[in-house]
Tab-separated table of C-alpha atoms and ligand atoms in Angstrom:
chain	number	residue	atom	x	y	z
A	52	LEU	CA	18.166	26.466	-31.476
A	53	GLN	CA	17.169	22.915	-30.430
A	54	THR	CA	14.060	21.301	-31.639
A	55	ALA	CA	11.585	19.790	-29.045
A	56	GLU	CA	12.771	16.365	-29.904
A	57	GLN	CA	16.469	17.142	-29.464
A	58	GLU	CA	15.506	18.734	-26.022
A	59	ILE	CA	13.741	15.592	-24.942
A	60	GLN	CA	16.748	13.484	-26.152
A	61	GLU	CA	18.940	15.563	-23.939
A	62	TYR	CA	16.675	15.028	-20.905
A	63	PHE	CA	16.528	11.260	-21.663
A	64	ASP	CA	20.338	11.000	-21.900
A	65	ALA	CA	20.839	12.818	-18.689
A	66	ALA	CA	18.347	10.588	-16.921
A	67	VAL	CA	19.981	7.431	-18.151
A	68	ASP	CA	23.331	8.780	-17.199
A	69	ILE	CA	22.414	9.693	-13.561
A	70	ALA	CA	20.343	6.431	-13.052
A	71	ARG	CA	23.517	4.448	-13.936
A	72	LYS	CA	25.580	6.543	-11.584
A	73	ALA	CA	23.011	6.072	-8.829
A	74	GLY	CA	22.918	2.339	-9.686
A	75	HIS	CA	26.595	1.964	-8.928
A	76	VAL	CA	25.874	3.394	-5.393
A	77	VAL	CA	22.964	0.915	-4.796
A	78	PHE	CA	24.984	-2.010	-6.097
A	79	GLU	CA	27.943	-1.182	-3.824
A	80	ALA	CA	25.563	-0.770	-0.771
A	81	PHE	CA	23.459	-3.792	-1.538
A	82	HIS	CA	25.456	-6.483	0.324
A	83	LYS	CA	26.710	-4.114	3.027
A	84	GLU	CA	25.365	-3.452	6.632
A	85	LYS	CA	22.631	-0.829	6.275
A	86	ASN	CA	21.478	2.014	8.503
A	87	ILE	CA	17.739	1.457	8.648
A	88	ASP	CA	15.108	3.961	9.820
A	89	THR	CA	11.262	3.738	9.769
A	90	LYS	CA	8.837	6.438	8.520
A	91	SER	CA	5.056	6.068	8.937
A	92	CYS	CA	5.073	2.737	10.691
A	93	GLY	CA	7.474	-0.081	11.598
A	94	THR	CA	7.019	-1.671	8.053
A	95	ASP	CA	7.802	1.589	6.251
A	96	LEU	CA	11.556	1.507	5.852
A	97	VAL	CA	14.192	3.973	4.689
A	98	THR	CA	17.885	3.769	4.519
A	99	GLU	CA	20.861	6.304	4.260
A	100	THR	CA	21.237	5.125	0.634
A	101	ASP	CA	17.608	6.209	-0.294
A	102	LYS	CA	18.301	9.767	1.007
A	103	TYR	CA	21.801	9.928	-0.518
A	104	ILE	CA	20.722	8.871	-3.884
A	105	GLU	CA	17.653	11.143	-4.221
A	106	GLU	CA	19.876	14.047	-3.201
A	107	LEU	CA	22.430	12.975	-5.784
A	108	ILE	CA	19.919	12.708	-8.589
A	109	ILE	CA	18.208	15.963	-7.855
A	110	ARG	CA	21.427	17.899	-7.483
A	111	THR	CA	22.742	16.492	-10.782
A	112	LEU	CA	19.618	17.251	-12.767
A	113	ARG	CA	19.081	20.676	-11.195
A	114	GLU	CA	22.539	21.716	-12.274
A	115	LYS	CA	21.870	20.715	-15.790
A	116	PHE	CA	18.196	22.049	-15.992
A	117	PRO	CA	17.880	24.805	-13.271
A	118	SER	CA	14.341	25.838	-14.358
A	119	HIS	CA	12.898	22.398	-13.835
A	120	SER	CA	10.822	21.216	-10.851
A	121	PHE	CA	11.347	18.079	-8.719
A	122	ILE	CA	9.145	15.591	-6.893
A	123	GLY	CA	10.969	12.878	-4.886
A	124	GLU	CA	9.863	10.341	-2.286
A	125	GLU	CA	12.389	11.322	0.398
A	126	SER	CA	12.060	15.066	-0.160
A	127	ALA	CA	8.308	14.576	0.316
A	128	SER	CA	8.939	12.538	3.429
A	129	ALA	CA	11.014	15.416	4.728
A	130	GLY	CA	7.937	17.597	4.537
A	131	LYS	CA	8.120	18.908	0.812
A	132	LYS	CA	4.605	18.423	-0.398
A	133	SER	CA	4.398	17.347	-4.110
A	134	VAL	CA	3.319	20.284	-6.309
A	135	PHE	CA	2.697	19.083	-9.816
A	136	THR	CA	2.606	21.904	-12.283
A	137	ASN	CA	2.923	22.222	-16.148
A	138	ASN	CA	6.682	23.069	-15.634
A	139	PRO	CA	9.007	20.256	-16.695
A	140	THR	CA	8.922	18.116	-13.571
A	141	TRP	CA	11.265	15.209	-12.608
A	142	ILE	CA	9.513	12.591	-10.514
A	143	ILE	CA	12.059	10.453	-8.661
A	144	ASP	CA	12.117	7.306	-6.494
A	145	PRO	CA	15.752	6.868	-5.485
A	146	ILE	CA	15.107	3.181	-4.449
A	147	ASP	CA	11.808	1.476	-5.296
A	148	GLY	CA	11.790	-1.663	-3.208
A	149	THR	CA	13.428	-0.397	-0.100
A	150	THR	CA	12.217	-3.506	1.864
A	151	ASN	CA	13.875	-5.704	-0.753
A	152	PHE	CA	17.066	-3.576	-0.587
A	153	VAL	CA	17.202	-4.101	3.223
A	154	HIS	CA	16.750	-7.831	2.902
A	155	ARG	CA	19.029	-8.083	-0.170
A	156	TYR	CA	16.199	-9.430	-2.296
A	157	PRO	CA	17.301	-8.344	-5.919
A	158	MET	CA	14.175	-6.430	-7.003
A	159	VAL	CA	15.188	-2.803	-6.435
A	160	ALA	CA	15.066	0.027	-8.903
A	161	ILE	CA	15.961	3.611	-9.433
A	162	CYS	CA	13.045	5.508	-11.067
A	163	ILE	CA	13.376	8.712	-12.938
A	164	GLY	CA	10.459	10.104	-14.933
A	165	LEU	CA	9.966	13.442	-16.621
A	166	ALA	CA	6.638	15.076	-17.127
A	167	ILE	CA	6.060	18.161	-19.289
A	168	ASN	CA	2.634	19.853	-19.109
A	169	LYS	CA	1.757	16.939	-16.724
A	170	GLN	CA	2.365	14.388	-19.428
A	171	MET	CA	5.118	11.841	-19.041
A	172	GLU	CA	7.680	12.257	-21.748
A	173	VAL	CA	10.521	10.051	-20.358
A	174	GLY	CA	10.650	7.060	-18.084
A	175	ILE	CA	13.770	5.334	-16.760
A	176	VAL	CA	13.661	2.288	-14.365
A	177	PHE	CA	17.082	0.838	-13.605
A	178	ASN	CA	17.572	-2.440	-11.597
A	179	PRO	CA	21.313	-2.255	-10.829
A	180	ILE	CA	21.335	-5.686	-9.156
A	181	LYS	CA	20.153	-7.454	-12.353
A	182	ASP	CA	21.627	-4.813	-14.600
A	183	GLN	CA	18.284	-4.145	-16.386
A	184	MET	CA	17.788	-0.576	-17.793
A	185	PHE	CA	14.106	-0.097	-18.754
A	186	THR	CA	13.581	3.034	-20.882
A	187	ALA	CA	10.922	4.876	-22.696
A	188	ARG	CA	10.375	8.198	-24.504
A	189	ARG	CA	6.799	9.042	-25.617
A	190	GLY	CA	6.036	7.840	-29.163
A	191	THR	CA	9.272	5.751	-29.572
A	192	GLY	CA	8.554	2.405	-27.824
A	193	ALA	CA	9.893	0.797	-24.597
A	194	PHE	CA	13.237	-0.958	-24.215
A	195	CYS	CA	15.131	-3.092	-21.815
A	196	ASN	CA	18.911	-2.736	-22.217
A	197	GLY	CA	18.262	-1.328	-25.686
A	198	LYS	CA	16.063	-4.240	-26.873
A	199	GLN	CA	12.437	-3.388	-27.594
A	200	ILE	CA	9.851	-4.882	-25.174
A	201	HIS	CA	6.154	-5.648	-25.622
A	202	CYS	CA	3.208	-6.383	-23.335
A	203	SER	CA	1.450	-9.712	-23.330
A	204	SER	CA	-1.481	-10.165	-25.633
A	205	VAL	CA	-3.425	-12.578	-23.328
A	206	THR	CA	-6.981	-11.204	-22.958
A	207	ASP	CA	-8.446	-13.882	-20.759
A	208	LEU	CA	-8.193	-13.080	-17.036
A	209	SER	CA	-8.151	-16.806	-16.114
A	210	LYS	CA	-5.041	-17.132	-18.247
A	211	ALA	CA	-3.251	-14.227	-16.534
A	212	LEU	CA	-0.262	-13.952	-14.316
A	213	VAL	CA	-1.187	-11.209	-11.890
A	214	ILE	CA	1.132	-9.075	-9.719
A	215	THR	CA	0.075	-7.183	-6.695
A	216	GLU	CA	1.589	-6.147	-3.236
A	217	LEU	CA	0.881	-6.357	0.391
A	218	GLY	CA	1.734	-2.644	0.796
A	219	SER	CA	3.431	-1.130	3.842
A	220	SER	CA	0.320	-0.582	6.036
A	221	ARG	CA	-0.624	-3.185	8.542
A	222	ASP	CA	-3.948	-1.416	9.377
A	223	PRO	CA	-6.529	-4.340	9.545
A	224	GLU	CA	-8.909	-2.513	7.336
A	225	ILE	CA	-6.372	-2.020	4.555
A	226	VAL	CA	-4.977	-5.578	4.930
A	227	ASN	CA	-8.491	-6.958	4.620
A	228	VAL	CA	-9.141	-5.128	1.284
A	229	VAL	CA	-5.776	-6.472	0.021
A	230	MET	CA	-6.711	-9.971	0.990
A	231	SER	CA	-10.295	-9.888	-0.329
A	232	ASN	CA	-8.957	-8.751	-3.750
A	233	LEU	CA	-6.437	-11.643	-3.706
A	234	ARG	CA	-9.155	-14.127	-2.775
A	235	ARG	CA	-11.460	-12.986	-5.542
A	236	LEU	CA	-8.798	-13.360	-8.174
A	237	ALA	CA	-7.654	-16.759	-6.812
A	238	GLU	CA	-11.118	-18.325	-6.480
A	239	LYS	CA	-13.387	-19.519	-9.172
A	240	PRO	CA	-14.839	-18.275	-11.471
A	241	ILE	CA	-11.814	-16.060	-12.014
A	242	ALA	CA	-9.047	-18.468	-10.878
A	243	VAL	CA	-6.048	-16.649	-12.422
A	244	HIS	CA	-2.967	-18.667	-13.383
A	245	SER	CA	-1.166	-17.292	-10.354
A	246	ILE	CA	-0.347	-14.227	-8.236
A	247	ARG	CA	3.193	-12.666	-7.592
A	248	LEU	CA	4.333	-10.157	-5.037
A	249	GLN	CA	7.820	-8.781	-6.020
A	250	GLY	CA	8.077	-5.686	-3.698
A	251	SER	CA	8.788	-3.065	-6.355
A	252	ALA	CA	5.854	-1.143	-8.042
A	253	ALA	CA	8.075	0.016	-10.830
A	254	LEU	CA	9.602	-3.373	-11.509
A	255	ASN	CA	6.091	-4.916	-11.364
A	256	MET	CA	5.109	-2.551	-14.119
A	257	CYS	CA	8.380	-3.361	-16.053
A	258	SER	CA	7.272	-7.044	-15.778
A	259	VAL	CA	3.952	-6.101	-17.435
A	260	ALA	CA	5.776	-4.016	-20.124
A	261	SER	CA	7.975	-7.056	-20.837
A	262	GLY	CA	5.116	-9.438	-21.087
A	263	GLU	CA	6.353	-11.482	-18.142
A	264	ALA	CA	3.121	-10.896	-16.389
A	265	GLU	CA	-0.321	-9.847	-17.658
A	266	LEU	CA	-1.275	-7.207	-15.131
A	267	TYR	CA	-0.389	-5.358	-11.887
A	268	TYR	CA	-2.622	-3.389	-9.542
A	269	GLU	CA	-2.002	-1.797	-6.099
A	270	CYS	CA	-3.570	0.801	-3.968
A	271	GLY	CA	-1.333	2.911	-1.676
A	272	ILE	CA	1.471	3.640	-4.109
A	273	HIS	CA	2.687	7.073	-4.697
A	274	VAL	CA	3.307	9.200	-7.854
A	275	TRP	CA	7.064	8.421	-7.763
A	276	ASP	CA	6.406	4.661	-7.814
A	277	ILE	CA	4.487	4.775	-11.088
A	278	ALA	CA	5.348	7.860	-13.090
A	279	ALA	CA	8.530	6.541	-14.803
A	280	ALA	CA	7.207	3.005	-15.163
A	281	GLY	CA	3.840	4.109	-16.419
A	282	ILE	CA	5.204	5.488	-19.743
A	283	ILE	CA	7.272	2.256	-20.213
A	284	VAL	CA	4.039	0.131	-19.937
A	285	GLU	CA	2.266	2.464	-22.423
A	286	GLU	CA	5.128	2.445	-24.881
A	287	ALA	CA	5.231	-1.244	-24.665
A	288	GLY	CA	1.659	-1.411	-25.849
A	289	GLY	CA	-0.132	-1.726	-22.527
A	290	VAL	CA	-2.574	0.471	-20.503
A	291	THR	CA	-2.329	2.269	-17.302
A	292	LEU	CA	-5.643	2.933	-15.441
A	293	ASP	CA	-7.253	3.536	-12.180
A	294	PRO	CA	-8.172	0.064	-10.685
A	295	SER	CA	-11.832	1.033	-10.999
A	296	GLY	CA	-11.250	1.201	-14.857
A	297	LYS	CA	-11.425	5.047	-14.954
A	298	PRO	CA	-8.537	7.133	-16.403
A	299	LEU	CA	-5.310	7.101	-14.335
A	300	ASP	CA	-4.780	9.899	-11.891
A	301	LEU	CA	-1.067	9.989	-11.080
A	302	LEU	CA	-1.600	11.523	-7.693
A	303	ALA	CA	-4.517	9.298	-6.542
A	304	ARG	CA	-2.379	6.548	-4.896
A	305	ARG	CA	-3.668	3.612	-7.141
A	306	ILE	CA	-2.747	1.911	-10.233
A	307	LEU	CA	-3.847	-0.848	-12.690
A	308	ALA	CA	-1.274	-1.623	-15.404
A	309	ALA	CA	-2.218	-4.310	-17.963
A	310	GLY	CA	-1.109	-5.672	-21.306
A	311	ASN	CA	-4.329	-4.538	-22.858
A	312	LYS	CA	-7.632	-2.822	-22.171
A	313	GLU	CA	-9.665	-5.931	-22.500
A	314	LEU	CA	-7.839	-7.478	-19.611
A	315	ALA	CA	-7.942	-4.331	-17.498
A	316	ASP	CA	-11.708	-4.033	-18.015
A	317	GLN	CA	-12.211	-7.687	-16.781
A	318	VAL	CA	-10.223	-7.275	-13.634
A	319	SER	CA	-11.421	-3.752	-12.733
A	320	GLN	CA	-14.945	-4.895	-11.822
A	321	TYR	CA	-13.467	-7.265	-9.110
A	322	LEU	CA	-11.089	-4.802	-7.412
A	323	ASP	CA	-11.865	-2.762	-4.316
A	324	CYS	CA	-9.565	0.130	-3.070
A	325	ILE	CA	-9.509	2.264	-0.021
A	326	ASP	CA	-9.429	6.066	-0.616
A	327	LEU	CA	-6.151	7.493	0.588
A	328	PRO	CA	-4.999	11.092	0.946
A	329	ARG	CA	-3.686	12.293	-2.440
A	330	ASP	CA	-0.078	13.008	-3.081
B	620	2AM	P1	9.297	1.876	-1.827
B	620	2AM	O1	9.983	0.640	-1.714
B	620	2AM	O2	9.891	3.032	-2.665
B	620	2AM	O3	8.794	2.420	-0.460
B	620	2AM	C1	5.442	-2.112	-2.290
B	620	2AM	O4	4.092	-2.244	-2.141
B	620	2AM	C2	5.655	-1.057	-3.434
B	620	2AM	O5	4.881	0.085	-3.310
B	620	2AM	C3	7.076	-0.493	-3.369
B	620	2AM	O6	7.258	-0.181	-4.698
B	620	2AM	C4	6.995	0.644	-2.408
B	620	2AM	O7	7.994	1.656	-2.782
B	620	2AM	C5	5.574	1.142	-2.746
B	620	2AM	N1	4.848	1.803	-1.779
B	620	2AM	C6	5.283	2.944	-1.165
B	620	2AM	N2	4.360	3.380	-0.226
B	620	2AM	C7	3.424	2.504	-0.168
B	620	2AM	C8	2.227	2.369	0.580
B	620	2AM	N3	1.877	3.234	1.548
B	620	2AM	N4	1.497	1.277	0.410
B	620	2AM	C9	1.811	0.367	-0.553
B	620	2AM	N5	2.901	0.485	-1.247
B	620	2AM	C10	3.745	1.517	-1.150
B	621	CA	CA1	9.567	4.142	0.682
B	622	CA	CA1	8.609	3.369	-4.366
B	623	CA	CA1	11.489	4.442	-2.565
C-alpha cells in the first residue's frame, strides 16, 4: 500500500513528465506558421496546438489515474463547464500566453495543477521556450529547474515592481478599470518602481515566486491560469489573495499574488475589479 506522500509523488512525477512532452510540441510549433482561431472576441485567440496539447495531457493523465477529474481551458471553451469537487482534480492550461505564442514572444507556459479536496497539492508551470520548469508540492518548497526559489521580501509598495495585464476584453468599461488601476499605481503617492505586462498569468506568478517582481494582480483570469502557479507562489513564501485582500477564491476570476502579506494589504486598497461570471 502506498502512503499519501508516495501517491502525491507519483502524481507530481506524472505531471512533470507530461509537461515536458507537451513542451516539446509547443517548442516545435513555436516558430512555425499557426492556424489561429478566435473565441469570445477578436483578441481572444486559440490555435490548433492549444487544443492538441490539452487533449494530450488529459488523455495521458486519465490513462494513469482513471478516477480523477479534469478541468481544462479548451475543454471548458468547448462547452464543458468546470465542476470543481473534492475528487482529485487536474486543472490544466495547455498554453498560458496564447497571444505570445501566436506572436512568437517567448513567455508561454504549460500549466498543470492538482487539487485534492479542493486544496492545491501539486503545481507545474513549464516555459519550453526558455526551458524553465517551475514546480511545487505542498509543504516542500518551490523550485525552478530543481533550484529552490523564494519571493521578494520588499514590503514597501513604492519600491515594488508590479505585474498586471491588459486582459483579452476590449469592452470600454473593462479597459477603463484596467487603466485606472495602472494610473493609481503609477502616480504619486504610490509611484511604484515600474509596471510590466508579460502576457502569461502563470509566468507572472512564477516571476513573483522567483522574486523577480514583487506582485501581480489581474481580473478576468480563469482557474486554469492560476491554480498551478498559485501553489508555486505560496511554496516560495508568498501569498495569493483576492485583489480586495479577502481570501482567494479559485473560481472568482481574479488574483493578487505578492511576495508577502504586508505588500498585498498595501496594494489591495487601491485596486478595483469588475465582477465577472464565475468559472
Ligand atoms: P491564455 O493565454 O491561456 O488565454 C493575459 O491577460 C493572461 O490572462 C493570459 O495568461 C491569458 O491566458 C489569461 N486570460 C485568459 N482569459 C482572460 C480574460 N478574459 N481576461 C484576462 N486575462 C485572461
Ligand atoms: Ca485562452
Ligand atoms: Ca491561460
Ligand atoms: Ca490557455
